[in-house]
Short mmCIF file of N, CA and C and ligand atoms in Angstrom, two decimals:
data_model
loop_
_atom_site.label_atom_id
_atom_site.label_comp_id
_atom_site.label_asym_id
_atom_site.label_seq_id
_atom_site.Cartn_x
_atom_site.Cartn_y
_atom_site.Cartn_z
N MET X 308 -37.81 19.63 -7.35
CA MET X 308 -37.09 20.08 -6.17
C MET X 308 -35.77 19.32 -6.00
N GLY X 309 -35.83 17.97 -6.15
CA GLY X 309 -34.62 17.15 -6.01
C GLY X 309 -33.53 17.60 -6.96
N LYS X 310 -33.94 17.89 -8.24
CA LYS X 310 -32.94 18.32 -9.23
C LYS X 310 -32.32 19.65 -8.81
N ALA X 311 -33.13 20.56 -8.28
CA ALA X 311 -32.63 21.87 -7.88
C ALA X 311 -31.61 21.71 -6.76
N VAL X 312 -31.90 20.80 -5.82
CA VAL X 312 -30.96 20.57 -4.72
C VAL X 312 -29.63 20.09 -5.27
N VAL X 313 -29.69 19.08 -6.15
CA VAL X 313 -28.46 18.51 -6.69
C VAL X 313 -27.71 19.55 -7.52
N ARG X 314 -28.47 20.29 -8.36
CA ARG X 314 -27.83 21.27 -9.25
C ARG X 314 -26.99 22.28 -8.47
N THR X 315 -27.56 22.79 -7.40
CA THR X 315 -26.84 23.82 -6.64
C THR X 315 -25.80 23.21 -5.69
N SER X 316 -25.81 21.88 -5.56
CA SER X 316 -24.87 21.25 -4.64
C SER X 316 -23.67 20.64 -5.36
N LEU X 317 -23.66 20.72 -6.70
CA LEU X 317 -22.56 20.11 -7.46
C LEU X 317 -21.26 20.85 -7.22
N ARG X 318 -20.17 20.09 -7.13
CA ARG X 318 -18.83 20.67 -6.94
C ARG X 318 -18.02 20.40 -8.19
N PRO X 319 -17.85 21.39 -9.07
CA PRO X 319 -17.13 21.18 -10.33
C PRO X 319 -15.71 20.66 -10.13
N ASP X 320 -15.08 20.99 -8.98
CA ASP X 320 -13.71 20.52 -8.76
C ASP X 320 -13.65 19.07 -8.31
N ARG X 321 -14.81 18.39 -8.26
CA ARG X 321 -14.83 16.97 -7.92
C ARG X 321 -15.56 16.16 -8.98
N ILE X 322 -15.65 16.71 -10.20
CA ILE X 322 -16.35 15.99 -11.28
C ILE X 322 -15.49 16.03 -12.55
N LEU X 323 -15.25 14.84 -13.11
CA LEU X 323 -14.58 14.73 -14.41
C LEU X 323 -15.66 14.65 -15.47
N VAL X 324 -15.45 15.36 -16.57
CA VAL X 324 -16.49 15.45 -17.60
C VAL X 324 -15.92 15.00 -18.95
N ALA X 325 -16.68 14.18 -19.68
CA ALA X 325 -16.30 13.79 -21.04
C ALA X 325 -17.23 14.51 -22.01
N ARG X 326 -16.65 15.13 -23.04
CA ARG X 326 -17.47 15.85 -24.01
C ARG X 326 -17.23 15.31 -25.42
N VAL X 327 -18.28 15.34 -26.24
CA VAL X 327 -18.16 15.05 -27.67
C VAL X 327 -18.75 16.25 -28.40
N ASN X 328 -17.94 16.86 -29.24
CA ASN X 328 -18.35 18.09 -29.94
C ASN X 328 -18.92 19.14 -28.99
N GLY X 329 -18.31 19.26 -27.83
CA GLY X 329 -18.71 20.30 -26.88
C GLY X 329 -19.86 19.90 -25.95
N SER X 330 -20.53 18.79 -26.25
CA SER X 330 -21.66 18.37 -25.40
C SER X 330 -21.19 17.34 -24.37
N VAL X 331 -21.70 17.47 -23.15
CA VAL X 331 -21.34 16.53 -22.09
C VAL X 331 -21.98 15.17 -22.39
N VAL X 332 -21.16 14.12 -22.43
CA VAL X 332 -21.69 12.77 -22.66
C VAL X 332 -21.35 11.81 -21.53
N GLY X 333 -20.55 12.28 -20.58
CA GLY X 333 -20.21 11.40 -19.47
C GLY X 333 -19.68 12.20 -18.29
N VAL X 334 -19.96 11.70 -17.09
CA VAL X 334 -19.44 12.34 -15.88
C VAL X 334 -18.96 11.28 -14.89
N CYS X 335 -17.99 11.67 -14.10
CA CYS X 335 -17.49 10.80 -13.04
C CYS X 335 -17.17 11.68 -11.85
N GLY X 336 -17.95 11.50 -10.76
CA GLY X 336 -17.73 12.29 -9.56
C GLY X 336 -16.83 11.53 -8.60
N TYR X 337 -16.12 12.27 -7.75
CA TYR X 337 -15.26 11.60 -6.78
C TYR X 337 -15.17 12.40 -5.49
N THR X 338 -14.78 11.68 -4.45
CA THR X 338 -14.53 12.30 -3.15
C THR X 338 -13.04 12.27 -2.88
N ALA X 339 -12.50 13.41 -2.50
CA ALA X 339 -11.08 13.48 -2.12
C ALA X 339 -10.96 14.56 -1.05
N ASP X 340 -10.10 14.31 -0.09
CA ASP X 340 -9.90 15.25 1.03
C ASP X 340 -11.23 15.60 1.70
N GLY X 341 -12.14 14.64 1.76
CA GLY X 341 -13.41 14.84 2.46
C GLY X 341 -14.44 15.66 1.69
N VAL X 342 -14.11 16.05 0.45
CA VAL X 342 -15.04 16.84 -0.36
C VAL X 342 -15.59 15.97 -1.48
N SER X 343 -16.94 15.93 -1.60
CA SER X 343 -17.59 15.06 -2.57
C SER X 343 -18.11 15.84 -3.78
N ALA X 344 -18.47 15.11 -4.81
CA ALA X 344 -18.98 15.73 -6.04
C ALA X 344 -20.28 16.48 -5.80
N VAL X 345 -21.06 15.99 -4.87
CA VAL X 345 -22.33 16.66 -4.53
C VAL X 345 -22.32 16.94 -3.03
N ASP X 346 -22.45 18.21 -2.68
CA ASP X 346 -22.43 18.60 -1.28
C ASP X 346 -23.84 18.49 -0.69
N LEU X 347 -24.14 17.31 -0.16
CA LEU X 347 -25.47 17.10 0.43
C LEU X 347 -25.37 17.15 1.95
N SER X 348 -24.67 18.16 2.41
CA SER X 348 -24.55 18.36 3.86
C SER X 348 -25.86 18.95 4.39
N TRP X 349 -25.98 18.98 5.70
CA TRP X 349 -27.17 19.55 6.35
C TRP X 349 -27.37 20.99 5.88
N THR X 350 -26.31 21.79 5.89
CA THR X 350 -26.42 23.21 5.52
C THR X 350 -26.93 23.34 4.09
N SER X 351 -26.35 22.54 3.19
CA SER X 351 -26.75 22.61 1.79
C SER X 351 -28.22 22.19 1.62
N LEU X 352 -28.63 21.09 2.26
CA LEU X 352 -30.01 20.61 2.13
C LEU X 352 -31.00 21.60 2.73
N ARG X 353 -30.62 22.21 3.84
CA ARG X 353 -31.54 23.14 4.51
C ARG X 353 -31.78 24.40 3.70
N SER X 354 -30.87 24.71 2.75
CA SER X 354 -31.09 25.92 1.94
C SER X 354 -32.23 25.69 0.95
N HIS X 355 -32.66 24.43 0.76
CA HIS X 355 -33.77 24.12 -0.16
C HIS X 355 -34.96 23.48 0.54
N LEU X 356 -34.69 22.75 1.61
CA LEU X 356 -35.72 21.91 2.20
C LEU X 356 -36.09 22.37 3.61
N SER X 357 -37.29 22.00 4.02
CA SER X 357 -37.71 22.25 5.39
C SER X 357 -36.83 21.42 6.33
N ARG X 358 -36.91 21.73 7.62
CA ARG X 358 -36.14 20.96 8.59
C ARG X 358 -36.50 19.47 8.49
N ARG X 359 -37.81 19.20 8.37
CA ARG X 359 -38.25 17.80 8.29
C ARG X 359 -37.74 17.14 7.00
N GLY X 360 -37.85 17.89 5.87
CA GLY X 360 -37.40 17.35 4.58
C GLY X 360 -35.90 17.07 4.60
N ALA X 361 -35.13 17.99 5.18
CA ALA X 361 -33.67 17.81 5.23
C ALA X 361 -33.31 16.62 6.12
N THR X 362 -34.04 16.45 7.22
CA THR X 362 -33.77 15.31 8.11
C THR X 362 -34.04 14.00 7.39
N ARG X 363 -35.18 13.97 6.64
CA ARG X 363 -35.52 12.74 5.91
C ARG X 363 -34.46 12.46 4.84
N ALA X 364 -34.01 13.50 4.14
CA ALA X 364 -33.00 13.32 3.09
C ALA X 364 -31.70 12.81 3.68
N ILE X 365 -31.27 13.37 4.79
CA ILE X 365 -30.02 12.93 5.43
C ILE X 365 -30.12 11.46 5.81
N ALA X 366 -31.28 11.07 6.36
CA ALA X 366 -31.46 9.67 6.80
C ALA X 366 -31.38 8.72 5.62
N MET X 367 -32.02 9.09 4.50
CA MET X 367 -32.02 8.22 3.32
C MET X 367 -30.64 8.17 2.68
N LEU X 368 -29.97 9.33 2.62
CA LEU X 368 -28.67 9.39 1.97
C LEU X 368 -27.59 8.69 2.78
N ALA X 369 -27.76 8.67 4.11
CA ALA X 369 -26.74 8.08 4.97
C ALA X 369 -26.53 6.61 4.62
N ILE X 370 -27.62 5.95 4.21
CA ILE X 370 -27.54 4.52 3.89
C ILE X 370 -26.65 4.30 2.66
N LEU X 371 -26.70 5.25 1.73
CA LEU X 371 -25.95 5.09 0.48
C LEU X 371 -24.58 5.77 0.54
N ALA X 372 -24.31 6.51 1.62
CA ALA X 372 -23.08 7.30 1.68
C ALA X 372 -21.84 6.41 1.59
N ARG X 373 -20.86 6.89 0.84
CA ARG X 373 -19.58 6.18 0.77
C ARG X 373 -18.62 6.93 1.68
N SER X 374 -17.95 6.16 2.53
CA SER X 374 -17.05 6.83 3.46
C SER X 374 -15.83 7.33 2.70
N SER X 375 -15.37 8.55 3.05
CA SER X 375 -14.18 9.06 2.40
C SER X 375 -12.97 8.36 3.02
N SER X 376 -11.85 8.47 2.36
CA SER X 376 -10.69 7.70 2.78
C SER X 376 -9.43 8.54 2.66
N HIS X 377 -8.47 8.29 3.55
CA HIS X 377 -7.18 8.97 3.44
C HIS X 377 -6.29 8.26 2.44
N GLU X 378 -6.66 7.02 2.11
CA GLU X 378 -5.78 6.20 1.27
C GLU X 378 -6.23 6.14 -0.18
N ALA X 379 -7.53 6.35 -0.42
CA ALA X 379 -8.06 6.13 -1.76
C ALA X 379 -8.96 7.27 -2.21
N LEU X 380 -8.90 7.56 -3.48
CA LEU X 380 -9.88 8.45 -4.09
C LEU X 380 -11.16 7.63 -4.26
N VAL X 381 -12.27 8.12 -3.75
CA VAL X 381 -13.52 7.36 -3.76
C VAL X 381 -14.42 7.89 -4.88
N LEU X 382 -14.79 7.01 -5.81
CA LEU X 382 -15.65 7.44 -6.91
C LEU X 382 -17.10 7.51 -6.41
N ASP X 383 -17.75 8.64 -6.66
CA ASP X 383 -19.14 8.84 -6.20
C ASP X 383 -20.15 8.33 -7.21
N GLY X 384 -19.73 8.17 -8.45
CA GLY X 384 -20.67 7.73 -9.47
C GLY X 384 -20.10 8.02 -10.85
N ILE X 385 -20.37 7.12 -11.78
CA ILE X 385 -19.92 7.32 -13.16
C ILE X 385 -21.08 7.00 -14.08
N CYS X 386 -21.26 7.83 -15.08
CA CYS X 386 -22.36 7.59 -16.01
C CYS X 386 -22.01 8.14 -17.39
N VAL X 387 -22.35 7.39 -18.42
CA VAL X 387 -22.16 7.81 -19.81
C VAL X 387 -23.54 7.82 -20.47
N ALA X 388 -23.80 8.83 -21.29
CA ALA X 388 -25.10 8.94 -21.97
C ALA X 388 -25.39 7.65 -22.75
N GLY X 389 -26.65 7.22 -22.71
CA GLY X 389 -27.04 5.95 -23.29
C GLY X 389 -26.55 5.72 -24.71
N ASN X 390 -26.65 6.77 -25.56
CA ASN X 390 -26.28 6.59 -26.97
C ASN X 390 -24.77 6.70 -27.21
N HIS X 391 -23.99 6.83 -26.13
CA HIS X 391 -22.53 6.89 -26.27
C HIS X 391 -21.83 5.77 -25.52
N ARG X 392 -22.59 4.82 -25.02
CA ARG X 392 -21.97 3.73 -24.25
C ARG X 392 -21.29 2.72 -25.16
N GLY X 393 -20.32 2.02 -24.58
CA GLY X 393 -19.61 0.99 -25.34
C GLY X 393 -18.59 1.54 -26.30
N LEU X 394 -18.25 2.84 -26.17
CA LEU X 394 -17.29 3.47 -27.09
C LEU X 394 -15.96 3.80 -26.41
N GLY X 395 -15.83 3.41 -25.15
CA GLY X 395 -14.57 3.66 -24.45
C GLY X 395 -14.59 4.92 -23.58
N ILE X 396 -15.72 5.61 -23.53
CA ILE X 396 -15.76 6.86 -22.76
C ILE X 396 -15.67 6.58 -21.25
N GLY X 397 -16.37 5.55 -20.79
CA GLY X 397 -16.29 5.18 -19.37
C GLY X 397 -14.87 4.80 -18.99
N THR X 398 -14.20 4.06 -19.86
CA THR X 398 -12.80 3.69 -19.61
C THR X 398 -11.93 4.93 -19.51
N SER X 399 -12.15 5.90 -20.41
CA SER X 399 -11.35 7.14 -20.37
C SER X 399 -11.60 7.91 -19.08
N LEU X 400 -12.87 7.95 -18.64
CA LEU X 400 -13.18 8.66 -17.39
C LEU X 400 -12.48 7.98 -16.21
N LEU X 401 -12.48 6.64 -16.21
CA LEU X 401 -11.83 5.92 -15.11
C LEU X 401 -10.31 6.11 -15.16
N ASP X 402 -9.75 6.17 -16.37
CA ASP X 402 -8.31 6.46 -16.49
C ASP X 402 -8.00 7.85 -15.93
N ALA X 403 -8.87 8.82 -16.28
CA ALA X 403 -8.68 10.20 -15.79
C ALA X 403 -8.80 10.24 -14.26
N ALA X 404 -9.75 9.46 -13.73
CA ALA X 404 -9.90 9.41 -12.26
C ALA X 404 -8.64 8.83 -11.63
N GLY X 405 -8.04 7.82 -12.30
CA GLY X 405 -6.79 7.24 -11.79
C GLY X 405 -5.68 8.29 -11.76
N SER X 406 -5.60 9.09 -12.82
CA SER X 406 -4.58 10.15 -12.86
C SER X 406 -4.82 11.16 -11.74
N ARG X 407 -6.09 11.51 -11.55
CA ARG X 407 -6.43 12.47 -10.49
C ARG X 407 -6.05 11.90 -9.12
N ALA X 408 -6.32 10.58 -8.93
CA ALA X 408 -5.98 9.94 -7.65
C ALA X 408 -4.48 10.03 -7.39
N ARG X 409 -3.70 9.79 -8.43
CA ARG X 409 -2.24 9.87 -8.26
C ARG X 409 -1.81 11.29 -7.95
N GLU X 410 -2.44 12.27 -8.60
CA GLU X 410 -2.10 13.68 -8.32
C GLU X 410 -2.34 14.01 -6.84
N PHE X 411 -3.42 13.44 -6.28
CA PHE X 411 -3.72 13.68 -4.87
C PHE X 411 -2.78 12.89 -3.96
N GLY X 412 -2.03 11.94 -4.55
CA GLY X 412 -1.11 11.14 -3.75
C GLY X 412 -1.74 9.91 -3.13
N PHE X 413 -2.92 9.49 -3.65
CA PHE X 413 -3.56 8.30 -3.11
C PHE X 413 -2.88 7.04 -3.63
N ARG X 414 -2.96 5.96 -2.86
CA ARG X 414 -2.39 4.69 -3.29
C ARG X 414 -3.40 3.87 -4.10
N ALA X 415 -4.67 4.34 -4.13
CA ALA X 415 -5.72 3.55 -4.80
C ALA X 415 -6.91 4.42 -5.15
N MET X 416 -7.79 3.88 -6.01
CA MET X 416 -9.12 4.48 -6.16
C MET X 416 -10.15 3.38 -5.88
N ARG X 417 -11.29 3.79 -5.37
CA ARG X 417 -12.28 2.85 -4.85
C ARG X 417 -13.66 3.20 -5.39
N LEU X 418 -14.47 2.19 -5.62
CA LEU X 418 -15.85 2.44 -6.05
C LEU X 418 -16.75 1.33 -5.51
N THR X 419 -18.04 1.55 -5.64
CA THR X 419 -19.02 0.55 -5.21
C THR X 419 -19.93 0.23 -6.38
N VAL X 420 -20.17 -1.05 -6.59
CA VAL X 420 -21.05 -1.46 -7.69
C VAL X 420 -22.12 -2.39 -7.12
N VAL X 421 -23.35 -2.23 -7.63
CA VAL X 421 -24.46 -3.01 -7.07
C VAL X 421 -24.66 -4.31 -7.85
N ASP X 422 -25.32 -5.26 -7.21
CA ASP X 422 -25.42 -6.61 -7.80
C ASP X 422 -26.26 -6.65 -9.07
N THR X 423 -27.03 -5.60 -9.32
CA THR X 423 -27.86 -5.58 -10.53
C THR X 423 -27.10 -5.01 -11.73
N ASN X 424 -25.79 -4.77 -11.58
CA ASN X 424 -25.02 -4.13 -12.64
C ASN X 424 -23.77 -4.95 -13.01
N PRO X 425 -23.97 -6.20 -13.47
CA PRO X 425 -22.81 -7.06 -13.74
C PRO X 425 -21.92 -6.55 -14.87
N ARG X 426 -22.49 -5.82 -15.83
CA ARG X 426 -21.65 -5.33 -16.94
C ARG X 426 -20.68 -4.27 -16.45
N ALA X 427 -21.16 -3.38 -15.58
CA ALA X 427 -20.25 -2.37 -15.02
C ALA X 427 -19.16 -3.06 -14.20
N GLU X 428 -19.56 -4.06 -13.42
CA GLU X 428 -18.56 -4.77 -12.61
C GLU X 428 -17.52 -5.44 -13.50
N ALA X 429 -17.99 -5.99 -14.62
CA ALA X 429 -17.05 -6.64 -15.55
C ALA X 429 -16.06 -5.61 -16.09
N LEU X 430 -16.54 -4.42 -16.40
CA LEU X 430 -15.65 -3.36 -16.90
C LEU X 430 -14.59 -3.03 -15.83
N TYR X 431 -15.03 -2.88 -14.58
CA TYR X 431 -14.09 -2.52 -13.52
C TYR X 431 -13.03 -3.61 -13.35
N ARG X 432 -13.46 -4.87 -13.40
CA ARG X 432 -12.50 -5.96 -13.25
C ARG X 432 -11.48 -5.93 -14.39
N ARG X 433 -11.97 -5.66 -15.59
CA ARG X 433 -11.06 -5.59 -16.75
C ARG X 433 -10.03 -4.48 -16.57
N LEU X 434 -10.42 -3.41 -15.88
CA LEU X 434 -9.52 -2.27 -15.70
C LEU X 434 -8.66 -2.40 -14.45
N GLY X 435 -8.70 -3.56 -13.80
CA GLY X 435 -7.77 -3.81 -12.69
C GLY X 435 -8.35 -3.62 -11.31
N PHE X 436 -9.66 -3.35 -11.21
CA PHE X 436 -10.28 -3.26 -9.88
C PHE X 436 -10.49 -4.68 -9.34
N VAL X 437 -10.29 -4.82 -8.03
CA VAL X 437 -10.59 -6.11 -7.38
C VAL X 437 -11.51 -5.85 -6.20
N ALA X 438 -12.32 -6.85 -5.88
CA ALA X 438 -13.27 -6.72 -4.76
C ALA X 438 -12.50 -6.68 -3.45
N VAL X 439 -12.85 -5.70 -2.60
CA VAL X 439 -12.20 -5.61 -1.28
C VAL X 439 -13.23 -5.64 -0.15
N GLY X 440 -14.49 -5.70 -0.50
CA GLY X 440 -15.52 -5.72 0.54
C GLY X 440 -16.90 -5.71 -0.09
N GLY X 441 -17.89 -5.55 0.75
CA GLY X 441 -19.25 -5.51 0.22
C GLY X 441 -20.25 -5.62 1.34
N GLY X 442 -21.49 -5.71 0.96
CA GLY X 442 -22.51 -5.81 1.99
C GLY X 442 -23.89 -5.95 1.39
N SER X 443 -24.88 -5.81 2.25
CA SER X 443 -26.27 -6.00 1.83
C SER X 443 -27.12 -4.91 2.47
N LEU X 444 -28.14 -4.46 1.75
CA LEU X 444 -29.06 -3.47 2.31
C LEU X 444 -30.15 -4.11 3.15
N GLY X 445 -30.28 -5.44 3.06
CA GLY X 445 -31.30 -6.13 3.85
C GLY X 445 -32.70 -5.70 3.44
N VAL X 446 -33.54 -5.39 4.41
CA VAL X 446 -34.95 -5.07 4.11
C VAL X 446 -35.06 -3.80 3.26
N LEU X 447 -34.03 -2.93 3.33
CA LEU X 447 -34.10 -1.68 2.56
C LEU X 447 -33.90 -1.91 1.06
N SER X 448 -33.56 -3.14 0.67
CA SER X 448 -33.38 -3.43 -0.75
C SER X 448 -34.66 -3.16 -1.53
N VAL X 449 -35.80 -3.28 -0.88
CA VAL X 449 -37.10 -3.02 -1.53
C VAL X 449 -37.18 -1.54 -1.94
N VAL X 450 -36.64 -0.67 -1.11
CA VAL X 450 -36.68 0.77 -1.38
C VAL X 450 -35.74 1.13 -2.51
N TYR X 451 -34.53 0.56 -2.50
CA TYR X 451 -33.51 0.99 -3.45
C TYR X 451 -33.42 0.15 -4.73
N GLY X 452 -34.06 -1.01 -4.74
CA GLY X 452 -34.07 -1.81 -5.96
C GLY X 452 -32.84 -2.67 -6.15
N PHE X 453 -31.99 -2.76 -5.15
CA PHE X 453 -30.87 -3.71 -5.20
C PHE X 453 -30.59 -4.16 -3.78
N ASP X 454 -29.90 -5.29 -3.65
CA ASP X 454 -29.61 -5.79 -2.31
C ASP X 454 -28.12 -5.71 -2.04
N ARG X 455 -27.36 -6.52 -2.76
CA ARG X 455 -25.94 -6.62 -2.43
C ARG X 455 -25.13 -5.60 -3.23
N TYR X 456 -24.04 -5.18 -2.63
CA TYR X 456 -23.10 -4.28 -3.33
C TYR X 456 -21.68 -4.75 -3.04
N THR X 457 -20.79 -4.44 -3.96
CA THR X 457 -19.39 -4.83 -3.83
C THR X 457 -18.51 -3.58 -3.88
N THR X 458 -17.60 -3.47 -2.95
CA THR X 458 -16.61 -2.38 -2.99
C THR X 458 -15.37 -2.90 -3.71
N MET X 459 -14.91 -2.12 -4.68
CA MET X 459 -13.75 -2.55 -5.47
C MET X 459 -12.67 -1.48 -5.44
N GLU X 460 -11.43 -1.92 -5.52
CA GLU X 460 -10.30 -0.98 -5.52
C GLU X 460 -9.33 -1.30 -6.63
N ARG X 461 -8.75 -0.25 -7.15
CA ARG X 461 -7.62 -0.41 -8.07
C ARG X 461 -6.44 0.31 -7.43
N THR X 462 -5.38 -0.45 -7.15
CA THR X 462 -4.22 0.16 -6.48
C THR X 462 -3.18 0.56 -7.50
N PHE X 463 -2.36 1.53 -7.13
CA PHE X 463 -1.32 2.04 -8.03
C PHE X 463 0.05 1.64 -7.51
N GLU X 464 0.94 1.43 -8.46
CA GLU X 464 2.31 1.13 -8.04
C GLU X 464 2.96 2.45 -7.65
N ARG X 465 3.78 2.40 -6.62
CA ARG X 465 4.47 3.61 -6.15
C ARG X 465 5.68 3.90 -7.03
C1 COA O 789 -20.90 1.68 -16.84
C2 COA O 789 -20.63 2.81 -17.85
C3 COA O 789 -20.21 4.07 -17.10
C4 COA O 789 -19.50 2.36 -18.76
O1 COA O 789 -19.25 3.42 -19.68
P1 COA O 789 -18.97 3.06 -21.23
O2 COA O 789 -18.52 4.30 -21.90
O3 COA O 789 -20.14 2.36 -21.77
O4 COA O 789 -17.75 2.03 -21.03
P2 COA O 789 -16.67 1.59 -22.11
O5 COA O 789 -17.15 1.86 -23.48
O6 COA O 789 -15.36 2.16 -21.71
O7 COA O 789 -16.60 0.05 -21.85
C5 COA O 789 -17.71 -0.78 -22.25
C6 COA O 789 -17.96 -1.74 -21.14
O8 COA O 789 -18.69 -1.09 -20.10
C7 COA O 789 -19.55 -2.03 -19.49
N1 COA O 789 -20.93 -1.60 -19.58
C8 COA O 789 -21.74 -1.56 -18.51
N2 COA O 789 -22.95 -1.14 -18.84
C9 COA O 789 -22.94 -0.89 -20.17
C10 COA O 789 -23.93 -0.43 -21.09
N3 COA O 789 -25.19 -0.14 -20.70
N4 COA O 789 -23.58 -0.29 -22.40
C11 COA O 789 -22.33 -0.60 -22.78
N5 COA O 789 -21.35 -1.02 -21.95
C12 COA O 789 -21.66 -1.18 -20.65
C13 COA O 789 -19.35 -3.34 -20.21
O9 COA O 789 -18.35 -4.07 -19.48
C14 COA O 789 -18.82 -2.91 -21.55
O10 COA O 789 -18.06 -3.90 -22.11
P3 COA O 789 -18.77 -5.05 -22.99
O11 COA O 789 -19.42 -4.31 -24.12
O12 COA O 789 -17.65 -5.94 -23.40
O13 COA O 789 -19.79 -5.71 -22.11
C15 COA O 789 -21.89 3.13 -18.71
O14 COA O 789 -22.26 1.98 -19.38
C16 COA O 789 -23.07 3.68 -17.93
O15 COA O 789 -23.19 4.89 -17.77
N6 COA O 789 -23.96 2.82 -17.45
C17 COA O 789 -25.14 3.29 -16.71
C18 COA O 789 -24.75 3.88 -15.36
C19 COA O 789 -23.96 2.88 -14.55
O16 COA O 789 -24.24 1.69 -14.53
N7 COA O 789 -22.93 3.40 -13.86
C20 COA O 789 -22.03 2.58 -13.05
C21 COA O 789 -22.49 2.58 -11.65
S1 COA O 789 -21.37 1.61 -10.62
#
């Protein structure tokens, strides 16, 4: 059921895709102008879930929601297929996201990385992202499997 919800909620105009020989090996979703890569709005969730199920989903997702911004393109998530990692595909996706951010006229792009992912954070730092904030999930860390998260931004020269 969860996959069906996500599948029908995907917004192709908010997802960058990396392909090798025609097969998708990496994706990077982003939020711009208030539109996210996955439309998990009440209306969208209710088309698959009961009222109770949609309410529960909204409550759980609200904790992880990234606020959209007028100043920055917000990355919703980046992932490269396991057997294609370490080949520069993630870097290319982030470069493409930077180009997209400039096309939208943003001064920066922003992402969030969790404390259990130091290698991803190291990649972001290498590509010019710096920490601008962060926080903790507190008791909910048991549910999500991580506690602290860091918000990072890469700004562009005008
Ligand atoms: C993070 C990720 C998108 C990077 O994509 P990539 O194509 O492997 O990245 P690149 O080849 O351009 O750069 C390699 C760097 O990515 C980082 N990296 C993070 N996780 C990695 C992994 N599992 N394998 C290889 N590199 C990884 C490292 O900094 C690595 O450099 P290093 O080998 O010197 O440590 C990818 O590893 C991935 O999908 N990981 C799982 C999902 C994830 O963690 N997403 C980020 C959420 S914030």
